[in-house]
CSV table of C-alpha atoms in Angstrom, one decimal:
chain,number,residue,atom,x,y,z
P,1,MET,CA,24.3,-24.0,-20.3
P,2,THR,CA,21.8,-21.9,-18.2
P,3,GLN,CA,22.4,-18.2,-18.4
P,4,HIS,CA,22.9,-16.6,-15.0
P,5,THR,CA,20.8,-13.5,-14.3
P,6,ASP,CA,21.0,-11.2,-11.2
P,7,VAL,CA,17.7,-9.5,-10.2
P,8,VAL,CA,17.6,-6.9,-7.4
P,9,VAL,CA,14.3,-6.1,-5.7
P,10,ILE,CA,14.2,-2.8,-3.8
P,11,GLY,CA,11.6,-3.0,-1.0
P,12,GLY,CA,10.4,-5.9,1.1
P,13,GLY,CA,6.7,-5.1,1.4
P,14,TYR,CA,3.8,-7.0,-0.1
P,15,ALA,CA,4.8,-6.3,-3.7
P,16,GLY,CA,8.6,-6.8,-3.2
P,17,VAL,CA,8.3,-10.1,-1.4
P,18,MET,CA,5.8,-11.5,-3.9
P,19,THR,CA,8.2,-10.5,-6.7
P,20,ALA,CA,11.2,-12.0,-5.0
P,21,ASN,CA,9.5,-15.2,-4.2
P,22,ARG,CA,8.1,-15.7,-7.7
P,23,LEU,CA,11.5,-15.1,-9.4
P,24,THR,CA,13.0,-18.1,-7.6
P,25,ARG,CA,10.9,-20.4,-9.8
P,26,ARG,CA,13.6,-20.0,-12.5
P,27,ASP,CA,17.0,-21.8,-12.4
P,28,GLY,CA,19.9,-19.5,-13.0
P,29,VAL,CA,18.2,-16.4,-11.5
P,30,THR,CA,19.8,-15.0,-8.3
P,31,VAL,CA,17.4,-12.8,-6.3
P,32,THR,CA,18.5,-10.1,-3.9
P,33,LEU,CA,15.9,-8.3,-1.8
P,34,ILE,CA,17.1,-5.0,-0.3
P,35,ASN,CA,15.0,-3.6,2.6
P,36,PRO,CA,15.7,-1.2,5.4
P,37,ARG,CA,14.2,-3.6,8.0
P,38,ALA,CA,15.0,-7.1,9.0
P,39,THR,CA,11.4,-8.1,9.5
P,40,PHE,CA,8.3,-8.0,7.2
P,41,VAL,CA,5.8,-5.3,8.2
P,42,GLU,CA,2.1,-6.1,8.0
P,43,ARG,CA,1.2,-2.6,7.1
P,44,ILE,CA,-2.5,-3.3,7.2
P,45,ARG,CA,-2.1,-3.9,10.9
P,46,LEU,CA,-0.2,-0.7,11.9
P,47,HIS,CA,-3.3,0.8,13.4
P,48,GLN,CA,-3.4,-2.2,15.7
P,49,LEU,CA,0.2,-1.7,16.7
P,50,ALA,CA,-0.6,1.9,17.7
P,51,ALA,CA,-3.6,0.7,19.7
P,52,GLY,CA,-1.7,-2.2,21.3
P,53,THR,CA,-3.7,-5.1,19.7
P,54,ASP,CA,-1.0,-6.5,17.4
P,55,ASP,CA,2.8,-6.1,16.8
P,56,ALA,CA,2.3,-5.9,13.0
P,57,VAL,CA,5.5,-7.7,12.1
P,58,VAL,CA,6.3,-11.2,10.7
P,59,GLU,CA,9.7,-12.8,10.5
P,60,TYR,CA,11.0,-12.9,6.9
P,61,ARG,CA,11.7,-16.6,7.2
P,62,GLU,CA,7.9,-17.1,7.3
P,63,VAL,CA,7.2,-15.3,4.0
P,64,LEU,CA,10.4,-15.1,2.0
P,65,ALA,CA,11.8,-18.0,-0.1
P,66,GLU,CA,15.0,-19.6,1.1
P,67,GLY,CA,16.7,-18.8,-2.2
P,68,VAL,CA,16.3,-15.0,-1.8
P,69,ARG,CA,19.2,-13.1,-0.4
P,70,LEU,CA,18.0,-10.5,2.1
P,71,VAL,CA,20.2,-7.4,2.4
P,72,VAL,CA,19.1,-5.1,5.3
P,73,ASP,CA,20.1,-1.7,4.0
P,74,THR,CA,18.7,1.4,2.2
P,75,VAL,CA,19.2,2.1,-1.5
P,76,THR,CA,20.3,5.8,-1.9
P,77,ARG,CA,20.5,5.8,-5.7
P,78,ILE,CA,19.9,3.7,-8.8
P,79,ASN,CA,22.4,4.0,-11.6
P,80,ALA,CA,20.4,2.6,-14.5
P,81,PRO,CA,23.0,3.1,-17.2
P,82,GLU,CA,25.6,1.1,-15.2
P,83,ARG,CA,23.0,-1.3,-13.7
P,84,THR,CA,24.0,-0.7,-10.1
P,85,VAL,CA,22.4,0.4,-6.8
P,86,THR,CA,24.2,2.4,-4.2
P,87,LEU,CA,23.5,1.5,-0.6
P,88,GLY,CA,23.5,3.6,2.5
P,89,ALA,CA,26.0,1.3,4.4
P,90,GLY,CA,27.1,-1.6,2.1
P,91,ALA,CA,29.0,-1.8,-1.1
P,92,PRO,CA,27.1,-1.1,-4.4
P,93,ILE,CA,25.2,-4.0,-5.9
P,94,GLY,CA,25.0,-4.8,-9.6
P,95,TYR,CA,22.0,-6.2,-11.4
P,96,ASP,CA,20.8,-7.5,-14.7
P,97,TYR,CA,17.2,-6.5,-13.9
P,98,LEU,CA,15.8,-4.3,-11.1
P,99,VAL,CA,12.4,-4.3,-9.5
P,100,TYR,CA,11.4,-1.0,-8.0
P,101,ALA,CA,9.0,-1.8,-5.1
P,102,VAL,CA,9.7,0.9,-2.5
P,103,GLY,CA,6.1,1.2,-1.5
P,104,SER,CA,4.6,4.4,0.1
P,105,GLY,CA,4.6,6.3,3.3
P,106,SER,CA,3.1,9.4,4.8
P,107,ALA,CA,2.6,12.4,2.6
P,108,ASP,CA,4.6,15.6,3.5
P,109,LEU,CA,3.0,17.1,6.5
P,110,ARG,CA,2.6,20.6,5.1
P,111,VAL,CA,-0.2,21.7,7.4
P,112,PRO,CA,1.3,24.2,9.9
P,113,GLY,CA,2.2,22.3,13.1
P,114,ALA,CA,1.5,18.8,11.7
P,115,ALA,CA,5.1,17.8,11.4
P,116,GLU,CA,5.8,18.9,14.9
P,117,PHE,CA,2.7,17.8,16.8
P,118,ALA,CA,0.9,15.1,14.8
P,119,TYR,CA,1.7,11.3,14.6
P,120,PRO,CA,1.5,9.5,11.3
P,121,ILE,CA,1.1,5.7,11.3
P,122,THR,CA,1.9,4.7,7.7
P,123,THR,CA,5.3,3.1,8.6
P,124,LEU,CA,6.4,0.7,11.4
P,125,GLU,CA,8.6,3.4,12.9
P,126,GLU,CA,5.8,5.9,13.0
P,127,ALA,CA,3.4,3.5,14.7
P,128,GLN,CA,6.0,2.5,17.2
P,129,ARG,CA,6.6,6.2,18.0
P,130,LEU,CA,2.9,6.7,18.6
P,131,ARG,CA,2.3,3.6,20.8
P,132,PRO,CA,4.2,4.9,23.9
P,133,VAL,CA,2.6,8.3,23.5
P,134,LEU,CA,-0.9,6.7,23.7
P,135,ASP,CA,0.2,4.5,26.6
P,136,ALA,CA,1.3,7.5,28.6
P,137,ALA,CA,-1.8,9.5,27.9
P,138,PRO,CA,-4.7,9.3,30.4
P,139,ARG,CA,-7.8,7.3,29.2
P,140,THR,CA,-9.7,10.6,29.3
P,141,ALA,CA,-7.3,12.3,26.9
P,142,ALA,CA,-8.8,13.7,23.7
P,143,VAL,CA,-7.5,11.8,20.7
P,144,THR,CA,-8.0,13.2,17.2
P,145,VAL,CA,-7.6,11.2,14.1
P,146,VAL,CA,-7.2,13.3,11.0
P,147,GLY,CA,-8.2,11.6,7.7
P,148,ALA,CA,-11.2,9.4,7.0
P,149,GLY,CA,-9.8,6.9,4.5
P,150,PRO,CA,-9.5,3.3,5.6
P,151,THR,CA,-6.4,4.0,7.9
P,152,GLY,CA,-8.2,6.8,9.7
P,153,ILE,CA,-11.4,4.9,10.1
P,154,GLU,CA,-9.5,1.8,11.4
P,155,ALA,CA,-7.4,3.8,13.8
P,156,ALA,CA,-10.4,5.7,15.2
P,157,ALA,CA,-12.4,2.5,15.7
P,158,GLU,CA,-9.5,0.6,17.2
P,159,LEU,CA,-8.6,3.3,19.7
P,160,ALA,CA,-12.3,3.9,20.6
P,161,GLU,CA,-12.8,0.2,21.3
P,162,ARG,CA,-9.9,0.4,23.6
P,163,GLY,CA,-11.7,3.0,25.7
P,164,ARG,CA,-10.2,6.2,24.1
P,165,ARG,CA,-12.1,9.4,23.6
P,166,VAL,CA,-11.8,9.8,19.8
P,167,THR,CA,-12.7,12.5,17.3
P,168,LEU,CA,-12.4,11.6,13.6
P,169,VAL,CA,-11.8,14.7,11.4
P,170,CYS,CA,-12.7,13.7,7.9
P,171,GLY,CA,-11.7,16.8,5.9
P,172,GLY,CA,-14.6,16.0,3.6
P,173,VAL,CA,-16.5,12.7,3.2
P,174,LEU,CA,-16.3,9.8,5.6
P,175,GLY,CA,-14.8,6.9,3.6
P,176,PRO,CA,-14.8,8.4,0.2
P,177,TYR,CA,-14.4,5.0,-1.5
P,178,LEU,CA,-17.5,3.6,0.2
P,179,HIS,CA,-21.0,3.3,-1.3
P,180,ALA,CA,-23.6,5.4,0.5
P,181,ARG,CA,-25.0,2.2,2.2
P,182,GLY,CA,-21.5,1.1,3.4
P,183,ARG,CA,-20.8,4.7,4.6
P,184,ARG,CA,-23.9,4.6,6.7
P,185,SER,CA,-22.9,1.3,8.2
P,186,VAL,CA,-19.5,2.6,9.1
P,187,ALA,CA,-20.9,5.8,10.6
P,188,GLY,CA,-23.3,3.7,12.8
P,189,ARG,CA,-20.5,1.5,14.1
P,190,LEU,CA,-18.3,4.6,14.9
P,191,ALA,CA,-21.2,6.2,16.7
P,192,ARG,CA,-21.8,3.1,18.8
P,193,LEU,CA,-18.1,3.2,19.7
P,194,GLY,CA,-18.5,6.8,20.9
P,195,VAL,CA,-16.4,8.3,18.0
P,196,THR,CA,-17.3,11.9,17.2
P,197,VAL,CA,-17.2,12.2,13.4
P,198,LEU,CA,-16.6,15.7,11.9
P,199,ASP,CA,-17.3,15.5,8.2
P,200,GLY,CA,-18.4,17.7,5.4
P,201,ALA,CA,-17.4,21.2,4.2
P,202,GLY,CA,-15.1,23.1,6.6
P,203,THR,CA,-13.5,20.0,8.2
P,204,ARG,CA,-10.2,20.2,6.5
P,205,VAL,CA,-7.4,20.7,9.1
P,206,THR,CA,-5.6,24.0,8.7
P,207,ALA,CA,-3.3,23.9,11.7
P,208,VAL,CA,-2.1,21.5,14.4
P,209,THR,CA,-1.0,22.7,17.8
P,210,ARG,CA,0.3,20.9,20.9
P,211,ASP,CA,-3.3,20.5,22.3
P,212,ALA,CA,-5.7,21.1,19.4
P,213,VAL,CA,-6.4,21.0,15.7
P,214,GLU,CA,-7.9,23.9,13.8
P,215,LEU,CA,-10.4,23.4,11.1
P,216,GLY,CA,-11.2,25.4,7.9
P,217,ASP,CA,-14.5,26.6,9.2
P,218,GLY,CA,-12.8,28.2,12.2
P,219,ARG,CA,-13.6,25.5,14.8
P,220,THR,CA,-10.9,24.4,17.2
P,221,VAL,CA,-10.9,20.7,18.3
P,222,PRO,CA,-9.1,19.9,21.6
P,223,SER,CA,-6.5,17.2,21.0
P,224,GLU,CA,-3.9,15.9,23.4
P,225,VAL,CA,-2.8,13.2,20.8
P,226,THR,CA,-3.3,13.9,17.1
P,227,VAL,CA,-3.0,10.9,14.8
P,228,TRP,CA,-2.4,11.8,11.1
P,229,THR,CA,-3.6,9.6,8.3
P,230,ALA,CA,-4.4,12.2,5.6
P,231,GLY,CA,-2.7,11.2,2.4
P,232,PHE,CA,0.2,9.0,1.2
P,233,GLY,CA,3.5,9.8,-0.5
P,234,VAL,CA,6.2,7.7,-2.1
P,235,PRO,CA,10.0,7.8,-1.6
P,236,ASP,CA,11.9,10.1,-4.0
P,237,LEU,CA,14.4,7.4,-5.0
P,238,ALA,CA,13.3,7.3,-8.6
P,239,VAL,CA,13.3,11.1,-8.9
P,240,ARG,CA,16.8,11.3,-7.3
P,241,SER,CA,18.0,8.6,-9.7
P,242,GLY,CA,16.9,10.5,-12.8
P,243,LEU,CA,14.1,8.1,-13.7
P,244,THR,CA,10.8,9.3,-15.2
P,245,THR,CA,8.0,9.5,-12.6
P,246,ASP,CA,4.5,10.8,-12.3
P,247,ALA,CA,3.6,14.0,-10.4
P,248,LEU,CA,3.7,12.2,-7.1
P,249,GLY,CA,7.1,10.5,-7.7
P,250,ARG,CA,5.9,7.0,-8.7
P,251,LEU,CA,8.0,5.3,-11.3
P,252,LEU,CA,6.3,5.7,-14.7
P,253,THR,CA,5.9,2.4,-16.6
P,254,ASP,CA,4.0,0.9,-19.5
P,255,GLU,CA,1.3,-1.7,-19.0
P,256,THR,CA,3.9,-4.5,-18.5
P,257,LEU,CA,5.2,-2.5,-15.5
P,258,THR,CA,8.4,-1.7,-17.4
P,259,SER,CA,10.0,1.7,-16.9
P,260,VAL,CA,9.6,4.0,-19.8
P,261,ASP,CA,13.3,4.8,-19.5
P,262,ASP,CA,14.8,1.3,-19.3
P,263,GLU,CA,13.5,-2.1,-20.1
P,264,ARG,CA,15.8,-3.6,-17.4
P,265,VAL,CA,13.8,-1.7,-14.7
P,266,VAL,CA,10.4,-2.9,-13.6
P,267,ALA,CA,8.1,-1.4,-10.9
P,268,ALA,CA,5.5,-2.9,-8.6
P,269,GLY,CA,3.2,-1.8,-5.8
P,270,ASP,CA,2.4,1.7,-4.5
P,271,SER,CA,5.5,3.1,-6.2
P,272,ALA,CA,4.4,2.1,-9.7
P,273,ALA,CA,2.5,4.3,-12.1
P,274,PRO,CA,1.5,2.2,-15.1
P,275,SER,CA,0.6,4.3,-18.1
P,276,ASP,CA,0.5,7.3,-15.6
P,277,VAL,CA,-2.8,5.8,-14.3
P,278,PRO,CA,-1.7,4.2,-11.0
P,279,LEU,CA,-3.8,1.7,-9.1
P,280,ARG,CA,-5.3,2.4,-5.7
P,281,MET,CA,-2.6,2.1,-3.0
P,282,SER,CA,-3.4,-1.2,-1.3
P,283,CYS,CA,-2.0,-4.7,-0.6
P,284,GLN,CA,-4.9,-5.8,-2.8
P,285,ALA,CA,-3.1,-4.2,-5.7
P,286,ALA,CA,0.5,-4.7,-4.5
P,287,MET,CA,0.6,-8.5,-4.5
P,288,PRO,CA,-0.8,-8.9,-8.0
P,289,LEU,CA,1.5,-6.1,-9.2
P,290,GLY,CA,4.4,-8.0,-7.6
P,291,ALA,CA,3.5,-11.2,-9.4
P,292,ARG,CA,3.1,-9.3,-12.7
P,293,ALA,CA,6.5,-7.6,-12.2
P,294,ALA,CA,8.2,-11.0,-11.7
P,295,ASP,CA,6.5,-12.4,-14.8
P,296,THR,CA,7.6,-9.4,-16.8
P,297,VAL,CA,11.2,-10.0,-15.7
P,298,LEU,CA,11.1,-13.7,-16.5
P,299,SER,CA,9.6,-13.0,-19.9
P,300,ARG,CA,12.3,-10.6,-20.8
P,301,ILE,CA,15.0,-13.1,-19.6
P,302,ASP,CA,13.4,-15.6,-22.0
P,303,GLY,CA,13.3,-13.0,-24.9
P,304,GLU,CA,9.5,-13.1,-24.9
P,305,ARG,CA,7.0,-10.2,-24.9
P,306,PRO,CA,5.6,-9.7,-21.4
P,307,SER,CA,1.9,-9.8,-20.7
P,308,THR,CA,0.1,-6.5,-19.8
P,309,LEU,CA,-1.5,-5.6,-16.5
P,310,ASN,CA,-4.7,-7.5,-15.7
P,311,GLN,CA,-5.7,-6.0,-12.4
P,312,VAL,CA,-9.1,-6.9,-10.8
P,313,PHE,CA,-10.4,-5.5,-7.6
P,314,ALA,CA,-12.9,-7.1,-5.2
P,315,GLY,CA,-13.6,-4.1,-3.0
P,316,GLN,CA,-12.3,-2.5,0.3
P,317,CYS,CA,-12.1,-4.2,3.6
P,318,ILE,CA,-12.0,-2.1,6.8
P,319,SER,CA,-11.8,-3.2,10.4
P,320,LEU,CA,-13.9,-1.3,12.9
P,321,GLY,CA,-12.2,-2.6,16.1
P,322,ARG,CA,-11.8,-6.2,16.9
P,323,ARG,CA,-15.5,-7.0,16.9
P,324,ALA,CA,-16.8,-5.4,13.8
P,325,GLY,CA,-15.7,-4.5,10.2
P,326,ILE,CA,-17.0,-4.0,6.7
P,327,PHE,CA,-16.2,-5.6,3.4
P,328,GLN,CA,-17.4,-3.1,0.7
P,329,PHE,CA,-17.8,-5.0,-2.5
P,330,ALA,CA,-16.9,-3.3,-5.8
P,331,HIS,CA,-17.0,-3.7,-9.5
P,332,ARG,CA,-13.8,-5.2,-11.0
P,333,ASN,CA,-12.7,-1.7,-12.0
P,334,ASP,CA,-12.7,-0.6,-8.3
P,335,VAL,CA,-16.0,1.3,-8.1
P,336,ALA,CA,-18.0,0.5,-5.0
P,337,LEU,CA,-21.2,-1.5,-5.2
P,338,TRP,CA,-24.2,-1.2,-3.0
P,339,PHE,CA,-23.5,-4.6,-1.4
P,340,HIS,CA,-21.4,-4.9,1.7
P,341,ILE,CA,-20.9,-7.3,4.7
P,342,ALA,CA,-20.8,-5.5,8.1
P,343,GLY,CA,-20.7,-6.2,11.8
P,344,ARG,CA,-19.1,-9.4,13.2
P,345,PRO,CA,-19.1,-11.2,9.8
P,346,GLY,CA,-17.3,-8.1,8.4
P,347,ALA,CA,-14.7,-8.4,11.2
P,348,LYS,CA,-14.1,-12.1,10.5
P,349,LEU,CA,-13.7,-11.4,6.8
P,350,LYS,CA,-11.3,-8.6,7.4
P,351,GLU,CA,-9.2,-10.8,9.7
P,352,LEU,CA,-9.3,-13.6,7.0
P,353,VAL,CA,-8.0,-11.1,4.5
P,354,CYS,CA,-5.2,-9.9,6.8
P,355,LYS,CA,-4.1,-13.5,7.4
P,356,GLY,CA,-4.6,-14.4,3.8
P,357,THR,CA,-2.1,-11.8,2.6
P,358,VAL,CA,0.7,-13.4,4.6
P,359,LYS,CA,-0.5,-16.9,3.6
P,360,HIS,CA,-0.3,-15.9,-0.1
P,361,LEU,CA,3.3,-14.7,0.3
P,362,ALA,CA,4.2,-17.8,2.3
P,363,ASP,CA,2.6,-20.1,-0.3
P,364,GLU,CA,4.5,-18.4,-3.1
P,365,ALA,CA,7.8,-18.8,-1.1
P,366,ARG,CA,7.2,-22.5,-0.8
P,367,GLU,CA,5.8,-23.0,-4.3
P,368,PRO,CA,7.0,-20.2,-6.6
P,369,GLY,CA,4.6,-19.5,-9.4
P,370,SER,CA,1.5,-20.8,-7.5
P,371,TYR,CA,0.0,-17.3,-7.1
P,372,GLY,CA,-2.5,-16.5,-9.9
P,373,LEU,CA,-4.8,-13.6,-8.8
P,374,HIS,CA,-3.0,-11.3,-11.3
P,375,ARG,CA,-4.3,-13.6,-14.1
P,376,VAL,CA,-8.0,-13.8,-13.3
P,377,SER,CA,-10.5,-13.0,-16.0
P,378,GLY,CA,-12.0,-9.6,-16.3
P,379,GLY,CA,-9.0,-7.5,-15.6
P,380,ASP,CA,-8.6,-6.4,-19.3
P,381,GLN,CA,-11.2,-3.6,-18.5
P,382,ARG,CA,-8.3,-1.4,-17.5
P,383,GLY,CA,-6.5,-1.9,-20.8
P,384,GLN,CA,-9.7,-1.3,-22.8
P,385,ARG,CA,-10.4,1.9,-20.8
P,386,LEU,CA,-6.9,3.2,-21.3
P,387,ARG,CA,-7.0,2.4,-25.0
P,388,ALA,CA,-10.4,4.2,-25.3
P,389,GLU,CA,-9.1,7.2,-23.5
P,390,ARG,CA,-6.0,7.3,-25.7
P,391,ASP,CA,-8.0,6.9,-28.9
P,392,GLY,CA,-10.5,9.5,-27.7
P,393,ALA,CA,-7.7,12.0,-27.0
P,394,ALA,CA,-6.1,11.3,-30.4
P,395,ALA,CA,-9.4,11.9,-32.1
P,396,THR,CA,-9.9,15.1,-30.3
P,397,ALA,CA,-6.4,16.3,-31.2
P,398,GLY,CA,-7.1,15.4,-34.8
P,399,ARG,CA,-10.3,17.5,-34.9
P,400,THR,CA,-8.6,20.5,-33.3
P,401,ALA,CA,-5.4,20.3,-35.4
């Protein structure tokens, strides 16, 4: 007789959907996905939603396995000892295993005036709030994008290509992840689009007003619409539920993505902190983490020891409007290489990646267990590095004891 197991997945983003789909490969496992929205959000397209070039949503029926039960609600608390989750509107749901995949959102807007006058775009609702504001603003209105990571660069380029007058305030280096060659390529494209880039010392925003942003070096930049992309945060659900987290609030796990508090709780995506050394927040990490989380749960159901994290990165892909982009290649440990693909080929590659993420989820829904990027060779570098750091710290402690 097959043992019945209930698995609850909290969060219907890239990691959560991958996890839920993969779990359906096993008979006797009932999967419930809890998400506050009834549609899947293509988060990597939210800058397009704000600019009016895409709606950034996909129906769950296109990416979620038929066997997954979708509950549209918000989890307000996890009761790990009792193995239940409390919902904002519905009745509590019990589980045998829980996958924590709540993702990430905007960091707290602690800069004076930012919460009142700036528009983040890290969630669907935030991008939808910004869209009509931009539509109502004159084409000549000064638009300032704060933050020069991938989201900031993409938003600035997308808006400029649509005819907006854009200033990108970096708060430091343009594209910190990028290799110097890739950074020059991005800077050149932004210049051709007419984007004014303010980078270097003194460009950190110290205040936001209704019609300007103030910088650390004393400059005031006129801004009728301020788009905020500086920093990410995670929901505080784990903290509120009494689970151990890292300093940012990500669920602290071992290298199998299992919570350090409870082997029945597994994490995936941006809200996971394996060994307190979390991966870069990205869908590139989220989907392999989702697959790994599902495999960990299935291993535990079978009474087997789960495999450890085997994460490999390819680089960073950034759109620069609809007609250009850049794929910045990287070492497998996520350090940028000199090589990149830019221009029109970069745009095509970026679009291929965006469509590919949805395809990976849809393929896993149709054929659970088919995804395998979390098992490619070379990912054990992370484990080797963490072990070396641990052994080095232990040796140092021994010498100083």
